[in-house]
């Protein structure tokens, strides 16, 4: 695999950002405690902080670089699935925060907006007023007319994808559901090859949507990463992904797997089924369809301009 967390072996939900101060790529992950014994239910995915991995060779290899110290919540609160963008001289993070320690998938969830000059020192601007108190998994992009749009999962609405709009990255107006044909999470929106694309984790690969304007979306029949790969940690479906488009107009999907969830023990709840790995594959568009070959060699070189 591209990366495994050496502390808790639970790296998931990867997103990449160019660290301008260090001149290196950072990968931020939801940092699940897969190898901690004795945690009931899904407590192992709670009370975690965002993990950091760093690459000094433009994305070809990664090393663990600790966790982010974010001024949000207490030790029992969870930090999940951030999105980070660079705008007007600062980094803006949209972070999913779950209040309290839980053995199940209960608890209130909110998306907080944080700002930093250097990816190290953060100021919390509080939760964004969205459609419910069960919202997670933000992705943010600037549309062609200059409007900022935030897509997210609303668990109170059958895990549909909702949106909010803003003239800047600070003040948001909720606009309601935009994609709801099937439940999903972890939307990622990006522009490539003359179109807007959205990939959504539907727990059976990634559902793909295409748009001309980033407002109205048409689903693609064939999902990404549903069929297993052949790599040692890639023989299961891929989930919750980020996409990086490089300066030479190539694109890469970074996703995570639960390698132990296959065979007769796929439904067991032990360390082997909880652990996760981050993978990467190059994307291509053929006859208007977004696709990838997860078994093909991935000769990756992420140009710094892609992190702007």
Coordinates of C-alpha atoms in Angstrom, one line a residue:
X1 CA 0.0 0.0 0.0
X2 CA 1.0 3.7 -0.3
X3 CA 0.7 4.3 3.4
X4 CA -0.2 2.6 6.7
X5 CA -0.3 4.5 10.0
X6 CA 2.5 3.0 12.2
X7 CA 0.9 4.0 15.5
X8 CA -2.7 2.7 15.3
X9 CA -2.8 1.2 11.7
X10 CA -6.1 2.9 11.0
X11 CA -5.4 5.6 8.4
X12 CA -8.6 6.4 6.5
X13 CA -10.4 9.2 4.5
X14 CA -7.1 10.6 3.0
X15 CA -6.9 14.2 1.7
X16 CA -3.8 15.9 0.3
X17 CA -2.6 19.4 0.7
X18 CA 0.6 21.2 -0.4
X19 CA 2.5 22.5 2.6
X20 CA 4.0 25.7 1.3
X21 CA 6.2 26.3 4.2
X22 CA 7.9 22.9 4.1
X23 CA 7.8 22.5 0.3
X24 CA 6.2 19.1 0.7
X25 CA 2.9 17.3 0.3
X26 CA 1.0 16.4 3.4
X27 CA -1.6 13.7 3.6
X28 CA -4.2 14.2 6.4
X29 CA -6.2 11.1 7.5
X30 CA -8.9 10.1 9.9
X31 CA -6.8 8.4 12.5
X32 CA -8.7 5.3 13.7
X33 CA -7.4 3.2 16.6
X34 CA -7.6 -0.1 14.8
X35 CA -5.0 -1.9 17.0
X36 CA -6.2 -0.9 20.4
X37 CA -7.7 -3.9 22.1
X38 CA -10.8 -4.0 24.3
X39 CA -12.7 -1.1 22.7
X40 CA -16.4 -2.0 22.4
X41 CA -18.5 -1.4 19.3
X42 CA -17.1 1.4 17.1
X43 CA -15.3 3.2 20.0
X44 CA -12.1 2.6 18.1
X45 CA -13.1 5.2 15.4
X46 CA -13.9 7.8 18.1
X47 CA -11.7 10.1 20.3
X48 CA -9.1 10.4 17.5
X49 CA -7.1 13.3 16.1
X50 CA -6.2 13.9 12.4
X51 CA -3.1 12.0 11.3
X52 CA -0.4 13.5 9.1
X53 CA 1.9 11.8 6.6
X54 CA 4.5 13.7 4.6
X55 CA 6.1 13.1 1.2
X56 CA 9.4 14.7 0.1
X57 CA 9.3 13.0 -3.4
X58 CA 6.1 14.5 -4.8
X59 CA 3.8 11.7 -3.6
X60 CA 5.7 8.6 -4.4
X61 CA 6.4 7.6 -0.8
X62 CA 5.1 8.8 2.6
X63 CA 6.3 8.8 6.2
X64 CA 4.3 9.3 9.4
X65 CA 4.5 12.9 10.8
X66 CA 2.3 12.8 13.8
X67 CA -1.2 14.3 14.4
X68 CA -2.7 17.8 14.2
X69 CA -3.3 19.8 17.4
X70 CA -6.6 21.4 16.6
X71 CA -8.4 23.8 19.0
X72 CA -11.8 22.0 18.7
X73 CA -13.5 19.9 21.4
X74 CA -12.2 17.8 24.3
X75 CA -10.3 14.5 24.5
X76 CA -13.4 12.4 24.0
X77 CA -14.5 14.3 20.9
X78 CA -13.6 13.0 17.4
X79 CA -12.0 14.7 14.5
X80 CA -12.9 13.1 11.1
X81 CA -12.4 13.6 7.4
X82 CA -11.2 17.2 6.9
X83 CA -11.0 19.1 3.6
X84 CA -8.3 21.8 3.3
X85 CA -7.9 24.6 0.7
X86 CA -5.5 27.5 0.3
X87 CA -7.2 30.9 -0.2
X88 CA -6.1 34.5 0.3
X89 CA -2.9 33.7 2.1
X90 CA -4.2 31.1 4.5
X91 CA -5.3 27.5 4.8
X92 CA -9.0 26.8 5.4
X93 CA -10.0 23.5 7.0
X94 CA -13.5 22.1 7.1
X95 CA -13.4 19.5 9.8
X96 CA -16.0 16.9 10.9
X97 CA -16.4 17.0 14.7
X98 CA -18.3 14.3 16.7
X99 CA -19.2 15.3 20.3
X100 CA -18.5 12.7 23.0
X101 CA -17.3 9.1 23.1
X102 CA -19.6 6.5 21.5
X103 CA -19.7 2.8 21.1
X104 CA -22.1 3.1 18.1
X105 CA -22.8 5.6 15.4
X106 CA -24.8 8.0 17.6
X107 CA -23.8 11.5 18.7
X108 CA -24.1 14.9 17.2
X109 CA -21.8 15.9 14.3
X110 CA -20.9 19.3 12.9
X111 CA -18.5 20.8 10.4
X112 CA -16.1 23.3 11.8
X113 CA -14.2 26.0 9.8
X114 CA -10.6 26.5 10.9
X115 CA -8.0 28.8 9.5
X116 CA -4.2 28.6 9.7
X117 CA -1.2 30.4 8.2
X118 CA 1.0 27.4 8.2
X119 CA -1.0 24.1 8.7
X120 CA 0.3 24.1 12.3
X121 CA -1.4 27.0 14.2
X122 CA -5.1 26.9 13.8
X123 CA -8.0 29.2 14.8
X124 CA -11.5 27.7 15.1
X125 CA -14.2 29.8 13.6
X126 CA -16.9 27.5 14.9
X127 CA -19.4 25.2 13.3
X128 CA -21.1 26.1 10.0
X129 CA -24.9 26.2 10.2
X130 CA -26.0 23.5 7.9
X131 CA -29.0 21.2 7.5
X132 CA -28.9 19.2 10.7
X133 CA -26.8 18.2 13.7
X134 CA -25.7 15.0 11.8
X135 CA -23.4 16.5 9.1
X136 CA -19.9 15.3 8.2
X137 CA -17.4 14.9 5.3
X138 CA -17.1 18.4 3.7
X139 CA -15.5 19.1 0.3
X140 CA -15.2 22.6 -0.9
X141 CA -14.6 24.0 -4.4
X142 CA -14.8 27.4 -6.2
X143 CA -17.2 27.4 -9.2
X144 CA -16.6 29.2 -12.4
X145 CA -18.7 32.3 -11.3
X146 CA -16.5 32.7 -8.2
X147 CA -19.1 31.2 -5.9
X148 CA -17.7 28.8 -3.2
X149 CA -19.7 25.6 -2.7
X150 CA -19.5 23.1 0.2
X151 CA -20.8 19.6 -0.3
X152 CA -21.4 17.3 2.7
X153 CA -23.2 14.2 4.0
X154 CA -26.4 14.7 6.0
X155 CA -27.0 11.5 8.0
X156 CA -30.5 12.8 9.0
X157 CA -31.5 12.8 5.3
X158 CA -30.7 9.2 4.4
X159 CA -27.1 10.1 4.0
X160 CA -27.8 12.3 1.0
X161 CA -25.3 14.9 -0.2
X162 CA -26.3 18.5 0.6
X163 CA -24.7 21.8 -0.3
X164 CA -24.1 25.3 1.1
X165 CA -22.9 28.3 -0.9
X166 CA -20.7 31.3 0.1
X167 CA -19.2 34.4 -1.6
X168 CA -16.1 33.7 0.5
X169 CA -15.0 30.7 2.5
X170 CA -16.5 32.1 5.8
X171 CA -20.3 32.9 5.5
X172 CA -22.4 30.0 4.2
X173 CA -26.0 29.7 3.1
X174 CA -27.4 26.2 3.1
X175 CA -29.1 25.1 -0.2
X176 CA -30.4 21.6 0.6
X177 CA -30.0 18.3 -1.1
X178 CA -28.1 18.0 -4.3
X179 CA -27.5 14.3 -4.7
X180 CA -29.7 11.7 -3.1
X181 CA -30.3 8.8 -5.5
X182 CA -28.4 6.5 -3.2
X183 CA -26.9 6.9 0.4
X184 CA -23.2 7.7 0.6
X185 CA -20.5 9.7 2.3
X186 CA -17.2 11.4 1.7
X187 CA -18.0 13.4 -1.4
X188 CA -15.1 14.8 -3.3
X189 CA -15.6 17.4 -6.0
X190 CA -13.0 18.4 -8.6
X191 CA -12.7 19.9 -12.1
X192 CA -10.9 18.0 -14.8
X193 CA -11.0 17.4 -18.5
X194 CA -13.5 20.2 -19.0
X195 CA -16.1 18.9 -16.5
X196 CA -16.9 18.9 -12.9
X197 CA -16.8 15.5 -11.2
X198 CA -18.0 14.2 -7.8
X199 CA -17.1 10.8 -6.3
X200 CA -19.1 9.5 -3.3
X201 CA -18.3 6.5 -1.2
X202 CA -21.4 4.3 -1.4
X203 CA -19.8 1.4 0.6
X204 CA -19.6 -0.6 -2.6
X205 CA -17.0 1.5 -4.4
X206 CA -17.3 5.1 -5.4
X207 CA -20.4 6.5 -7.1
X208 CA -19.4 8.9 -9.9
X209 CA -21.3 12.0 -10.9
X210 CA -20.6 14.5 -13.7
X211 CA -21.6 18.1 -14.2
X212 CA -21.1 21.0 -16.6
X213 CA -21.5 23.7 -14.0
X214 CA -21.0 22.1 -10.6
X215 CA -24.6 22.6 -9.8
X216 CA -26.6 19.8 -11.6
X217 CA -25.2 16.3 -11.5
X218 CA -25.7 13.2 -13.7
X219 CA -24.7 9.8 -12.2
X220 CA -22.3 7.5 -14.0
X221 CA -23.4 3.8 -14.3
X222 CA -20.0 2.3 -13.5
X223 CA -18.6 3.0 -10.1
X224 CA -14.9 3.3 -9.3
X225 CA -13.1 0.8 -7.1
X226 CA -15.9 -1.7 -6.7
X227 CA -14.0 -4.7 -8.1
X228 CA -11.0 -5.7 -6.0
X229 CA -7.4 -5.2 -7.0
X230 CA -4.7 -7.8 -6.8
X231 CA -2.2 -6.0 -4.4
X232 CA -1.7 -7.4 -0.9
X233 CA -3.8 -4.7 0.8
X234 CA -6.0 -3.9 -2.2
X235 CA -8.2 -7.0 -2.7
X236 CA -11.4 -5.3 -1.4
X237 CA -13.5 -2.4 -2.5
X238 CA -12.1 1.1 -2.2
X239 CA -13.6 3.8 0.0
X240 CA -13.7 7.6 0.9
X241 CA -11.3 9.2 -1.5
X242 CA -9.5 12.3 -2.4
X243 CA -8.5 13.3 -6.0
X244 CA -5.5 15.4 -6.9
X245 CA -5.3 17.0 -10.4
X246 CA -1.7 17.8 -11.3
X247 CA -0.3 20.6 -13.5
X248 CA 0.3 18.3 -16.4
X249 CA -3.5 17.5 -16.4
X250 CA -3.2 14.0 -14.8
X251 CA -5.4 13.0 -11.9
X252 CA -4.9 10.5 -9.1
X253 CA -7.5 9.0 -6.7
X254 CA -6.3 8.4 -3.1
X255 CA -8.5 6.0 -1.3
X256 CA -8.5 3.6 1.6
X257 CA -9.2 -0.1 2.1
X258 CA -10.0 -2.5 4.9
X259 CA -7.7 -5.3 3.7
X260 CA -9.0 -7.9 6.2
X261 CA -12.6 -7.6 5.1
X262 CA -12.6 -10.5 2.7
X263 CA -12.9 -14.3 2.8
X264 CA -14.8 -16.2 5.5
X265 CA -13.8 -13.7 8.2
X266 CA -14.9 -10.6 6.3
X267 CA -17.6 -9.8 8.8
X268 CA -15.5 -10.4 11.9
X269 CA -14.6 -7.5 14.2
X270 CA -11.0 -8.0 15.1
X271 CA -7.8 -6.0 14.4
X272 CA -7.3 -7.6 11.0
X273 CA -10.8 -6.4 9.9
X274 CA -10.4 -2.9 11.5
X275 CA -7.0 -2.0 10.1
X276 CA -6.8 0.1 6.9
X277 CA -4.4 1.1 4.2
X278 CA -4.2 4.1 1.9
X279 CA -3.9 3.3 -1.8
X280 CA -3.5 5.4 -5.0
X281 CA -4.5 4.9 -8.7
X282 CA -4.3 7.1 -11.8
X283 CA -7.6 8.2 -13.2
X284 CA -8.5 8.5 -16.9
X285 CA -11.6 9.4 -18.9
X286 CA -12.7 7.2 -21.8
X287 CA -15.8 7.9 -23.8
X288 CA -17.0 10.3 -21.1
X289 CA -16.6 7.8 -18.3
X290 CA -14.3 8.3 -15.3
X291 CA -12.3 5.1 -14.6
X292 CA -9.1 3.8 -13.2
X293 CA -7.0 0.6 -13.2
X294 CA -6.0 -0.1 -9.6
X295 CA -3.6 -2.8 -10.7
X296 CA -1.7 -0.7 -13.2
X297 CA 1.7 0.8 -12.2
X298 CA 1.2 4.2 -10.8
X299 CA 4.1 6.5 -11.7
X300 CA 3.1 9.5 -9.6
X301 CA 4.6 13.0 -9.6
X302 CA 2.3 15.5 -7.9
X303 CA 3.3 19.0 -9.1
X304 CA 3.2 21.6 -6.3
X305 CA 0.9 23.8 -8.3
X306 CA -1.9 21.2 -7.7
X307 CA -1.8 22.2 -4.0
X308 CA -2.6 25.9 -4.6

